mmCIF file of C-alpha atoms in Angstrom:
data_model
loop_
_atom_site.group_PDB
_atom_site.id
_atom_site.type_symbol
_atom_site.label_atom_id
_atom_site.label_comp_id
_atom_site.label_asym_id
_atom_site.label_seq_id
_atom_site.Cartn_x
_atom_site.Cartn_y
_atom_site.Cartn_z
ATOM 1 C CA UNK M 1421 123.572 38.679 166.054
ATOM 2 C CA UNK M 1422 120.383 38.343 168.087
ATOM 3 C CA UNK M 1423 121.194 41.551 169.949
ATOM 4 C CA UNK M 1424 121.509 43.689 166.834
ATOM 5 C CA UNK M 1425 117.861 43.808 165.620
ATOM 6 C CA UNK M 1426 116.774 45.653 168.710
ATOM 7 C CA UNK M 1427 119.781 47.937 168.879
ATOM 8 C CA UNK M 1428 119.759 48.689 165.186
ATOM 9 C CA UNK M 1429 116.205 49.957 165.618
ATOM 10 C CA UNK M 1430 117.492 52.113 168.466
ATOM 11 C CA UNK M 1431 120.286 53.400 166.269
ATOM 12 C CA UNK M 1432 117.829 54.565 163.631
ATOM 13 C CA UNK M 1433 115.623 56.164 166.234
ATOM 14 C CA UNK M 1434 118.697 57.951 167.468
ATOM 15 C CA UNK M 1435 119.577 59.109 163.969
ATOM 16 C CA UNK M 1436 116.015 60.339 163.497
ATOM 17 C CA UNK M 1437 116.431 62.271 166.745
ATOM 18 C CA UNK M 1438 113.396 60.467 168.016
ATOM 19 C CA UNK M 1439 114.591 58.313 170.887
ATOM 20 C CA UNK M 1440 113.703 58.252 174.548
ATOM 21 C CA UNK M 1441 116.431 59.011 177.082
ATOM 22 C CA UNK M 1442 116.110 55.557 178.515
ATOM 23 C CA UNK M 1443 116.641 53.857 175.163
ATOM 24 C CA UNK M 1444 119.526 56.147 174.323
ATOM 25 C CA UNK M 1445 121.224 55.248 177.578
ATOM 26 C CA UNK M 1446 120.707 51.572 176.848
ATOM 27 C CA UNK M 1447 122.144 51.989 173.369
ATOM 28 C CA UNK M 1448 125.235 53.789 174.658
ATOM 29 C CA UNK M 1449 125.933 51.101 177.214
ATOM 30 C CA UNK M 1450 125.474 48.393 174.647
ATOM 31 C CA UNK M 1451 127.789 50.054 172.138
ATOM 32 C CA UNK M 1452 130.567 50.091 174.713
ATOM 33 C CA UNK M 1453 130.409 46.342 175.092
ATOM 34 C CA UNK M 1454 129.397 45.135 171.611
ATOM 35 C CA UNK M 1455 132.014 45.715 168.908
ATOM 36 C CA UNK M 1456 129.761 44.533 166.076
ATOM 37 C CA UNK M 1457 127.032 47.004 166.944
ATOM 38 C CA UNK M 1458 129.576 49.760 167.445
ATOM 39 C CA UNK M 1459 130.925 49.154 163.965
ATOM 40 C CA UNK M 1460 127.414 49.124 162.505
ATOM 41 C CA UNK M 1461 126.609 52.405 164.188
ATOM 42 C CA UNK M 1462 129.837 54.024 163.005
ATOM 43 C CA UNK M 1463 129.144 52.893 159.464
ATOM 44 C CA UNK M 1464 125.684 54.409 159.553
ATOM 45 C CA UNK M 1465 127.055 57.716 160.786
ATOM 46 C CA UNK M 1466 129.783 57.602 158.139
ATOM 47 C CA UNK M 1467 127.182 56.957 155.447
ATOM 48 C CA UNK M 1468 125.183 59.985 156.508
ATOM 49 C CA UNK M 1469 128.310 62.124 156.584
ATOM 50 C CA UNK M 1470 129.115 60.977 153.027
ATOM 51 C CA UNK M 1471 125.654 61.829 151.754
ATOM 52 C CA UNK M 1472 125.770 65.230 153.419
ATOM 53 C CA UNK M 1473 129.227 65.925 152.020
ATOM 54 C CA UNK M 1474 128.170 65.702 148.384
ATOM 55 C CA UNK M 1475 128.829 69.091 146.842
ATOM 56 C CA UNK M 1476 125.831 71.293 146.471
ATOM 57 C CA UNK M 1477 124.776 71.917 142.921
ATOM 58 C CA UNK M 1478 123.136 75.086 141.743
ATOM 59 C CA UNK M 1479 120.516 75.628 139.109
ATOM 60 C CA UNK M 1480 121.813 76.901 135.744
ATOM 61 C CA UNK M 1481 122.039 80.693 135.426
ATOM 62 C CA UNK M 1482 119.237 81.021 132.886
ATOM 63 C CA UNK M 1483 116.922 78.719 134.836
ATOM 64 C CA UNK M 1484 114.362 81.323 135.929
ATOM 65 C CA UNK M 1485 114.274 82.962 132.510
ATOM 66 C CA UNK M 1486 113.597 79.571 130.930
ATOM 67 C CA UNK M 1487 110.761 78.860 133.331
ATOM 68 C CA UNK M 1488 109.143 82.247 132.664
ATOM 69 C CA UNK M 1489 109.550 81.796 128.911
ATOM 70 C CA UNK M 1490 107.708 78.491 129.099
ATOM 71 C CA UNK M 1491 104.783 79.650 131.211
ATOM 72 C CA UNK M 1492 101.402 79.934 129.529
ATOM 73 C CA UNK M 1493 100.784 83.424 128.171
ATOM 74 C CA UNK M 1494 100.104 85.952 130.873
ATOM 75 C CA UNK M 1495 96.857 87.866 130.933
ATOM 76 C CA UNK M 1496 97.162 90.893 128.661
ATOM 77 C CA UNK M 1497 95.546 93.093 131.312
ATOM 78 C CA UNK M 1498 98.350 92.530 133.794
ATOM 79 C CA UNK M 1499 101.007 93.130 131.176
ATOM 80 C CA UNK M 1500 99.473 96.490 130.312
ATOM 81 C CA UNK M 1501 98.958 97.579 133.891
ATOM 82 C CA UNK M 1502 102.551 96.700 134.772
ATOM 83 C CA UNK M 1503 103.765 98.656 131.748
ATOM 84 C CA UNK M 1504 101.853 101.692 132.923
ATOM 85 C CA UNK M 1505 103.273 101.319 136.419
ATOM 86 C CA UNK M 1506 106.734 101.449 134.912
ATOM 87 C CA UNK M 1507 105.952 104.508 132.780
ATOM 88 C CA UNK M 1508 104.129 107.007 135.018
ATOM 89 C CA UNK M 1509 104.606 109.931 132.639
ATOM 90 C CA UNK M 1510 102.956 108.055 129.846
ATOM 91 C CA UNK M 1511 100.100 107.069 132.160
ATOM 92 C CA UNK M 1512 99.494 110.739 132.962
ATOM 93 C CA UNK M 1513 99.618 111.694 129.294
ATOM 94 C CA UNK M 1514 97.247 108.953 128.233
ATOM 95 C CA UNK M 1515 94.825 109.766 131.019
ATOM 96 C CA UNK M 1516 94.824 113.361 129.806
ATOM 97 C CA UNK M 1517 94.208 112.245 126.229
ATOM 98 C CA UNK M 1518 91.352 109.990 127.249
ATOM 99 C CA UNK M 1519 89.663 112.764 129.206
ATOM 100 C CA UNK M 1520 90.192 115.231 126.367
ATOM 101 C CA UNK M 1521 88.803 112.866 123.798
ATOM 102 C CA UNK M 1522 85.898 112.116 126.089
ATOM 103 C CA UNK M 1523 84.935 115.747 126.469
ATOM 104 C CA UNK M 1524 85.335 116.320 122.753
ATOM 105 C CA UNK M 1525 83.101 113.418 121.783
ATOM 106 C CA UNK M 1526 80.505 114.288 124.340
ATOM 107 C CA UNK M 1527 80.355 117.880 123.107
ATOM 108 C CA UNK M 1528 79.990 116.474 119.599
ATOM 109 C CA UNK M 1529 77.117 114.212 120.464
ATOM 110 C CA UNK M 1530 75.441 116.758 122.718
ATOM 111 C CA UNK M 1531 75.242 119.189 119.841
ATOM 112 C CA UNK M 1532 72.981 117.248 117.607
ATOM 113 C CA UNK M 1533 70.260 119.829 118.001
ATOM 114 C CA UNK M 1534 69.753 122.609 115.583
ATOM 115 C CA UNK M 1535 71.329 125.817 116.789
ATOM 116 C CA UNK M 1536 72.715 129.022 115.363
ATOM 117 C CA UNK M 1537 74.445 132.216 116.441
ATOM 118 C CA UNK M 1538 72.025 134.760 117.769
ATOM 119 C CA UNK M 1539 72.208 137.703 115.454
ATOM 120 C CA UNK M 1540 69.543 140.305 114.824
ATOM 121 C CA UNK M 1541 67.776 140.325 111.490
ATOM 122 C CA UNK M 1542 67.976 136.564 110.847
ATOM 123 C CA UNK M 1543 64.969 134.604 109.692
ATOM 124 C CA UNK M 1544 64.478 130.962 110.581
ATOM 125 C CA UNK M 1545 62.309 128.496 108.674
ATOM 126 C CA UNK M 1546 62.328 124.976 110.123
ATOM 127 C CA UNK M 1547 65.993 124.082 110.186
ATOM 128 C CA UNK M 1548 67.081 126.732 107.746
ATOM 129 C CA UNK M 1549 68.607 130.024 108.777
ATOM 130 C CA UNK M 1550 68.004 132.747 106.247
ATOM 131 C CA UNK M 1551 69.908 135.952 105.851
ATOM 132 C CA UNK M 1552 67.195 137.928 104.076
ATOM 133 C CA UNK M 1553 67.874 139.975 100.988
ATOM 134 C CA UNK M 1554 69.026 143.490 101.751
ATOM 135 C CA UNK M 1555 69.904 142.719 105.356
ATOM 136 C CA UNK M 1556 73.444 143.007 106.696
ATOM 137 C CA UNK M 1557 74.575 140.718 109.513
ATOM 138 C CA UNK M 1558 77.509 142.094 111.413
ATOM 139 C CA UNK M 1559 79.696 139.435 112.987
ATOM 140 C CA UNK M 1560 80.365 135.713 112.560
ATOM 141 C CA UNK M 1561 77.602 133.227 111.935
ATOM 142 C CA UNK M 1562 77.643 129.612 113.077
ATOM 143 C CA UNK M 1563 74.884 127.138 112.251
ATOM 144 C CA UNK M 1564 74.792 123.637 113.711
ATOM 145 C CA UNK M 1565 72.756 120.781 112.314
ATOM 146 C CA UNK M 1566 70.913 123.020 109.942
ATOM 147 C CA UNK M 1567 71.041 124.815 106.630
ATOM 148 C CA UNK M 1568 71.899 128.377 105.878
ATOM 149 C CA UNK M 1569 70.651 130.382 103.014
ATOM 150 C CA UNK M 1570 72.409 133.637 102.381
ATOM 151 C CA UNK M 1571 70.533 136.191 100.307
ATOM 152 C CA UNK M 1572 71.819 139.300 102.044
ATOM 153 C CA UNK M 1573 75.259 140.183 103.358
ATOM 154 C CA UNK M 1574 77.317 138.735 106.203
ATOM 155 C CA UNK M 1575 80.187 140.837 107.423
ATOM 156 C CA UNK M 1576 82.171 138.054 109.011
ATOM 157 C CA UNK M 1577 82.842 134.288 108.780
ATOM 158 C CA UNK M 1578 80.164 131.729 108.123
ATOM 159 C CA UNK M 1579 80.536 128.217 109.522
ATOM 160 C CA UNK M 1580 78.100 125.393 108.880
ATOM 161 C CA UNK M 1581 78.458 122.348 111.081
ATOM 162 C CA UNK M 1582 76.725 119.211 109.857
ATOM 163 C CA UNK M 1583 74.603 121.079 107.384
ATOM 164 C CA UNK M 1584 74.417 122.749 104.023
ATOM 165 C CA UNK M 1585 74.816 126.254 102.788
ATOM 166 C CA UNK M 1586 73.167 128.051 99.903
ATOM 167 C CA UNK M 1587 74.695 131.216 98.697
ATOM 168 C CA UNK M 1588 72.275 133.158 96.538
ATOM 169 C CA UNK M 1589 73.566 135.234 93.649
ATOM 170 C CA UNK M 1590 73.010 138.432 95.536
ATOM 171 C CA UNK M 1591 74.381 136.992 98.797
ATOM 172 C CA UNK M 1592 77.701 138.217 100.054
ATOM 173 C CA UNK M 1593 80.075 137.007 102.733
ATOM 174 C CA UNK M 1594 83.077 139.121 103.568
ATOM 175 C CA UNK M 1595 84.853 136.534 105.701
ATOM 176 C CA UNK M 1596 85.493 132.817 105.184
ATOM 177 C CA UNK M 1597 82.801 130.277 104.516
ATOM 178 C CA UNK M 1598 83.452 126.811 105.879
ATOM 179 C CA UNK M 1599 81.495 123.608 106.234
ATOM 180 C CA UNK M 1600 82.266 121.065 108.917
ATOM 181 C CA UNK M 1601 80.884 117.603 108.323
ATOM 182 C CA UNK M 1602 82.898 114.697 109.483
ATOM 183 C CA UNK M 1603 83.868 114.086 113.073
ATOM 184 C CA UNK M 1604 87.479 114.639 112.215
ATOM 185 C CA UNK M 1605 86.790 118.022 110.796
ATOM 186 C CA UNK M 1606 84.736 118.810 113.836
ATOM 187 C CA UNK M 1607 87.734 118.010 116.044
ATOM 188 C CA UNK M 1608 89.965 120.126 113.836
ATOM 189 C CA UNK M 1609 87.495 122.951 114.031
ATOM 190 C CA UNK M 1610 87.337 122.534 117.800
ATOM 191 C CA UNK M 1611 91.102 122.729 118.094
ATOM 192 C CA UNK M 1612 91.258 125.730 115.783
ATOM 193 C CA UNK M 1613 88.666 127.717 117.702
ATOM 194 C CA UNK M 1614 90.196 126.787 121.036
ATOM 195 C CA UNK M 1615 93.604 127.932 119.868
ATOM 196 C CA UNK M 1616 92.084 131.091 118.481
ATOM 197 C CA UNK M 1617 90.310 131.752 121.763
ATOM 198 C CA UNK M 1618 93.500 131.174 123.685
ATOM 199 C CA UNK M 1619 95.386 133.493 121.366
ATOM 200 C CA UNK M 1620 92.669 136.126 121.653
ATOM 201 C CA UNK M 1621 92.792 135.796 125.407
ATOM 202 C CA UNK M 1622 96.495 136.343 125.482
ATOM 203 C CA UNK M 1623 96.153 139.238 123.107
ATOM 204 C CA UNK M 1624 93.502 140.710 125.381
ATOM 205 C CA UNK M 1625 95.920 140.365 128.261
ATOM 206 C CA UNK M 1626 98.383 142.495 126.455
ATOM 207 C CA UNK V 1414 110.315 84.375 153.834
ATOM 208 C CA UNK V 1415 106.880 82.800 153.832
ATOM 209 C CA UNK V 1416 105.295 86.265 154.006
ATOM 210 C CA UNK V 1417 107.223 87.427 150.943
ATOM 211 C CA UNK V 1418 106.231 84.275 149.127
ATOM 212 C CA UNK V 1419 102.583 84.706 150.077
ATOM 213 C CA UNK V 1420 102.453 88.281 148.837
ATOM 214 C CA UNK V 1421 104.108 87.199 145.586
ATOM 215 C CA UNK V 1422 101.566 84.414 145.240
ATOM 216 C CA UNK V 1423 98.756 86.947 145.525
ATOM 217 C CA UNK V 1424 100.299 88.825 142.600
ATOM 218 C CA UNK V 1425 100.706 85.582 140.688
ATOM 219 C CA UNK V 1426 97.036 84.811 141.279
ATOM 220 C CA UNK V 1427 96.265 88.062 139.486
ATOM 221 C CA UNK V 1428 98.330 86.708 136.620
ATOM 222 C CA UNK V 1429 101.628 88.515 137.194
ATOM 223 C CA UNK V 1430 104.441 86.371 135.823
ATOM 224 C CA UNK V 1431 107.239 88.614 137.065
ATOM 225 C CA UNK V 1432 106.171 87.972 140.640
ATOM 226 C CA UNK V 1433 106.389 84.274 139.871
ATOM 227 C CA UNK V 1434 109.944 84.809 138.653
ATOM 228 C CA UNK V 1435 110.860 85.969 142.147
ATOM 229 C CA UNK V 1436 109.404 82.814 143.655
ATOM 230 C CA UNK V 1437 111.366 80.689 141.191
ATOM 231 C CA UNK V 1438 114.563 82.540 142.172
ATOM 232 C CA UNK V 1439 113.984 81.657 145.815
ATOM 233 C CA UNK V 1440 113.513 77.931 145.302
ATOM 234 C CA UNK V 1441 115.329 77.088 142.069
ATOM 235 C CA UNK V 1442 118.532 75.820 143.677
ATOM 236 C CA UNK V 1443 116.763 73.587 146.172
ATOM 237 C CA UNK V 1444 114.480 72.112 143.565
ATOM 238 C CA UNK V 1445 117.259 71.684 141.025
ATOM 239 C CA UNK V 1446 119.414 69.997 143.655
ATOM 240 C CA UNK V 1447 116.592 67.623 144.579
ATOM 241 C CA UNK V 1448 116.037 66.696 140.932
ATOM 242 C CA UNK V 1449 119.744 66.305 140.327
ATOM 243 C CA UNK V 1450 120.180 63.913 143.234
ATOM 244 C CA UNK V 1451 117.049 62.010 142.299
ATOM 245 C CA UNK V 1452 117.802 61.690 138.604
ATOM 246 C CA UNK V 1453 121.573 61.737 138.604
ATOM 247 C CA UNK V 1454 122.139 64.056 135.671
ATOM 248 C CA UNK V 1455 121.990 67.778 135.091
ATOM 249 C CA UNK V 1456 120.114 67.767 131.852
ATOM 250 C CA UNK V 1457 117.171 65.769 133.139
ATOM 251 C CA UNK V 1458 117.298 67.609 136.446
ATOM 252 C CA UNK V 1459 116.917 70.942 134.690
ATOM 253 C CA UNK V 1460 114.111 69.588 132.570
ATOM 254 C CA UNK V 1461 112.144 68.196 135.510
ATOM 255 C CA UNK V 1462 112.821 71.160 137.800
ATOM 256 C CA UNK V 1463 111.483 73.521 135.132
ATOM 257 C CA UNK V 1464 108.461 71.340 134.618
ATOM 258 C CA UNK V 1465 107.834 71.424 138.370
ATOM 259 C CA UNK V 1466 107.806 75.230 138.450
ATOM 260 C CA UNK V 1467 105.558 75.405 135.405
ATOM 261 C CA UNK V 1468 103.107 72.953 136.976
ATOM 262 C CA UNK V 1469 103.110 74.912 140.198
ATOM 263 C CA UNK V 1470 102.288 78.067 138.242
ATOM 264 C CA UNK V 1471 99.490 76.473 136.266
ATOM 265 C CA UNK V 1472 97.962 74.972 139.410
ATOM 266 C CA UNK V 1473 98.604 77.931 141.694
ATOM 267 C CA UNK V 1474 94.846 78.316 142.270
ATOM 268 C CA UNK V 1475 94.919 74.979 144.063
ATOM 269 C CA UNK V 1476 97.670 76.012 146.450
ATOM 270 C CA UNK V 1477 96.493 76.468 150.019
ATOM 271 C CA UNK V 1478 98.153 79.644 151.272
ATOM 272 C CA UNK V 1479 97.965 78.492 154.883
ATOM 273 C CA UNK V 1480 100.551 75.874 154.015
ATOM 274 C CA UNK V 1481 104.189 76.218 153.136
ATOM 275 C CA UNK V 1482 104.885 76.894 149.505
ATOM 276 C CA UNK V 1483 108.208 75.078 149.806
ATOM 277 C CA UNK V 1484 106.474 71.835 150.799
ATOM 278 C CA UNK V 1485 104.129 72.217 147.870
ATOM 279 C CA UNK V 1486 106.820 72.771 145.259
ATOM 280 C CA UNK V 1487 108.934 69.964 146.760
ATOM 281 C CA UNK V 1488 105.975 67.670 146.430
ATOM 282 C CA UNK V 1489 105.378 68.523 142.799
ATOM 283 C CA UNK V 1490 109.071 68.109 142.008
ATOM 284 C CA UNK V 1491 109.367 64.831 143.906
ATOM 285 C CA UNK V 1492 106.373 63.349 142.123
ATOM 286 C CA UNK V 1493 107.723 64.424 138.746
ATOM 287 C CA UNK V 1494 111.103 62.868 139.550
ATOM 288 C CA UNK V 1495 109.492 59.600 140.568
ATOM 289 C CA UNK V 1496 107.384 59.597 137.402
ATOM 290 C CA UNK V 1497 110.487 60.207 135.345
ATOM 291 C CA UNK V 1498 112.408 57.406 137.068
ATOM 292 C CA UNK V 1499 109.555 54.940 136.588
ATOM 293 C CA UNK V 1500 108.861 55.890 133.014
ATOM 294 C CA UNK V 1501 112.396 55.722 131.859
ATOM 295 C CA UNK V 1502 114.658 53.115 133.255
ATOM 296 C CA UNK V 1503 118.099 54.547 132.626
ATOM 297 C CA UNK V 1504 119.361 53.613 129.199
ATOM 298 C CA UNK V 1505 122.866 54.639 130.103
ATOM 299 C CA UNK V 1506 124.911 54.537 133.231
ATOM 300 C CA UNK V 1507 127.117 57.237 134.561
ATOM 301 C CA UNK V 1508 130.223 55.109 134.498
ATOM 302 C CA UNK V 1509 129.582 53.791 131.016
ATOM 303 C CA UNK V 1510 132.055 55.124 128.515
ATOM 304 C CA UNK V 1511 130.740 57.866 126.264
ATOM 305 C CA UNK V 1512 130.703 56.383 122.754
ATOM 306 C CA UNK V 1513 133.516 57.616 120.559
ATOM 307 C CA UNK V 1514 135.719 58.731 123.423
ATOM 308 C CA UNK V 1515 138.417 56.960 125.273
ATOM 309 C CA UNK V 1516 138.273 56.838 129.026
ATOM 310 C CA UNK V 1517 135.609 59.504 129.199
ATOM 311 C CA UNK V 1518 132.604 58.445 131.185
ATOM 312 C CA UNK V 1519 129.404 60.330 131.927
ATOM 313 C CA UNK V 1520 130.869 61.757 135.109
ATOM 314 C CA UNK V 1521 133.134 63.928 133.059
ATOM 315 C CA UNK V 1522 129.987 65.308 131.452
ATOM 316 C CA UNK V 1523 128.715 66.543 134.763
ATOM 317 C CA UNK V 1524 130.362 69.820 135.405
ATOM 318 C CA UNK V 1525 130.297 71.389 138.803
ATOM 319 C CA UNK V 1526 129.264 74.994 139.120
ATOM 320 C CA UNK V 1527 131.938 75.883 141.617
ATOM 321 C CA UNK V 1528 135.581 75.174 141.240
ATOM 322 C CA UNK V 1529 136.530 72.986 144.139
ATOM 323 C CA UNK V 1530 139.308 73.938 146.504
ATOM 324 C CA UNK V 1531 142.452 71.782 146.334
ATOM 325 C CA UNK V 1532 141.762 69.673 149.393
ATOM 326 C CA UNK V 1533 138.289 68.863 148.162
ATOM 327 C CA UNK V 1534 139.588 67.558 144.855
ATOM 328 C CA UNK V 1535 140.929 64.544 146.708
ATOM 329 C CA UNK V 1536 137.441 63.532 147.740
ATOM 330 C CA UNK V 1537 135.928 64.054 144.302
ATOM 331 C CA UNK V 1538 136.129 60.366 143.600
ATOM 332 C CA UNK V 1539 134.412 59.642 146.877
ATOM 333 C CA UNK V 1540 131.662 62.080 146.048
ATOM 334 C CA UNK V 1541 131.132 60.356 142.735
ATOM 335 C CA UNK V 1542 130.844 57.039 144.492
ATOM 336 C CA UNK V 1543 128.308 58.444 146.935
ATOM 337 C CA UNK V 1544 126.305 60.041 144.137
ATOM 338 C CA UNK V 1545 126.280 56.761 142.258
ATOM 339 C CA UNK V 1546 125.098 54.861 145.304
ATOM 340 C CA UNK V 1547 122.352 57.378 145.942
ATOM 341 C CA UNK V 1548 121.293 56.946 142.332
ATOM 342 C CA UNK V 1549 121.261 53.166 142.838
ATOM 343 C CA UNK V 1550 118.882 53.355 145.793
ATOM 344 C CA UNK V 1551 115.338 52.182 145.107
ATOM 345 C CA UNK V 1552 113.368 55.348 144.412
ATOM 346 C CA UNK V 1553 111.254 55.288 147.581
ATOM 347 C CA UNK V 1554 114.349 55.186 149.757
ATOM 348 C CA UNK V 1555 116.180 57.633 147.543
ATOM 349 C CA UNK V 1556 113.412 60.209 147.955
ATOM 350 C CA UNK V 1557 113.495 60.238 151.744
ATOM 351 C CA UNK V 1558 117.293 60.141 151.951
ATOM 352 C CA UNK V 1559 117.662 63.068 149.530
ATOM 353 C CA UNK V 1560 114.967 65.131 151.257
ATOM 354 C CA UNK V 1561 116.449 64.477 154.670
ATOM 355 C CA UNK V 1562 120.197 64.638 154.135
ATOM 356 C CA UNK V 1563 120.590 66.833 151.081
ATOM 357 C CA UNK V 1564 117.621 69.144 151.365
ATOM 358 C CA UNK V 1565 117.848 68.998 155.163
ATOM 359 C CA UNK V 1566 114.121 68.753 155.788
ATOM 360 C CA UNK V 1567 112.532 67.422 158.943
ATOM 361 C CA UNK V 1568 110.773 64.070 159.028
ATOM 362 C CA UNK V 1569 107.471 65.876 159.539
ATOM 363 C CA UNK V 1570 107.975 67.999 156.447
ATOM 364 C CA UNK V 1571 108.964 64.936 154.451
ATOM 365 C CA UNK V 1572 105.845 63.149 155.599
ATOM 366 C CA UNK V 1573 103.785 66.148 154.458
ATOM 367 C CA UNK V 1574 105.566 66.443 151.112
ATOM 368 C CA UNK V 1575 105.190 62.762 150.299
ATOM 369 C CA UNK V 1576 101.746 62.539 151.836
ATOM 370 C CA UNK V 1577 102.839 59.499 153.810
ATOM 371 C CA UNK V 1578 102.396 58.689 157.509
ATOM 372 C CA UNK V 1579 105.402 59.578 159.653
ATOM 373 C CA UNK V 1580 105.897 55.893 160.473
ATOM 374 C CA UNK V 1581 106.259 55.012 156.789
ATOM 375 C CA UNK V 1582 108.769 57.802 156.277
ATOM 376 C CA UNK V 1583 110.817 56.466 159.192
ATOM 377 C CA UNK V 1584 110.754 52.909 157.922
ATOM 378 C CA UNK V 1585 111.921 54.043 154.508
ATOM 379 C CA UNK V 1586 114.585 56.184 156.068
ATOM 380 C CA UNK V 1587 115.911 53.241 158.078
ATOM 381 C CA UNK V 1588 115.968 50.969 155.075
ATOM 382 C CA UNK V 1589 117.550 53.615 152.923
ATOM 383 C CA UNK V 1590 120.311 54.168 155.452
ATOM 384 C CA UNK V 1591 120.961 50.450 155.779
ATOM 385 C CA UNK V 1592 121.009 50.062 151.999
ATOM 386 C CA UNK V 1593 123.557 52.845 151.608
ATOM 387 C CA UNK V 1594 125.594 51.578 154.526
ATOM 388 C CA UNK V 1595 126.031 48.228 152.847
ATOM 389 C CA UNK V 1596 127.037 49.855 149.575
ATOM 390 C CA UNK V 1597 129.521 52.210 151.166
ATOM 391 C CA UNK V 1598 130.795 49.816 153.830
ATOM 392 C CA UNK V 1599 134.062 49.133 151.995
ATOM 393 C CA UNK V 1600 135.130 52.786 151.939
#
């Protein structure tokens, strides 16, 4: 058995595909003469063949789903951005809404200054617009961030945004009088006037 | 393949779990197979393989993208298998009878995914013997034998996965082969 130690080491080198040509040659020659080593070598090769022949197993079908289900919660940001990627129409719609809302709010906050429709024969005292007694204003009247006091006559609609109106006993408004206070009403008003403008435009076209 | 994996990893780094799902799909069979051969039963193999993928996800920041992802996930899985083996010496053996049944042992509990062709059925018993002997190998030999002959990895990759010098891997491989040879000699 004294020969085997050396040759068994050679055998393993051979099986690891890490053997010099010279050693391989020596091993081959030895195996032809030594039955014990030949048997050992055959057994090693058989063992490897057995291990390699074991049937390949596959992961269960729901494996990946189970892994994903058990991962720590994904960042919300990514979830949302992926959702948008999958729904391009919605992305376009929401972008539109955001821009619309943005312009609406900015026009709301920009208009915090006192302003009113330029009409002849109006008097202004501080932040109060006065329709003097006996005067007739032809056309609509809009007052923002101020008060209106009607003592004369307005032939048209009166709208007060973020303000108050006083209608004197002698005052007269032929159209509608409306007050817009809350932001929501402001938006509603905005939509109404825009629609009206659009309608007027299309009517003009005809 | 490595390029696909690397681009998926970039998405995973941003927190995208669906991209990780694709990575799991690519490696699940290999990792499950490794765990199955290391642990000897499907249930534990599934458990450990899942744990390996979850750990890889949680620690993805620590993965060096210049290296192979496969080596990294193999390493995590191998370490988890070894931990599991050490922690829990088997409290049942595959050829022990299942309580309350007659002649049914744990092998009958292991179902194979593919129906075997007729001629292969003959060697089923042999396969069971081989699987049992692999499971009986001391864990350090079992690891290298499974990685080399079942996962078909090179000695260099194995040395990287186990973080062991090439010489050590070879020594273990030699001993593992000799160990198995003695066990299977009679067949």
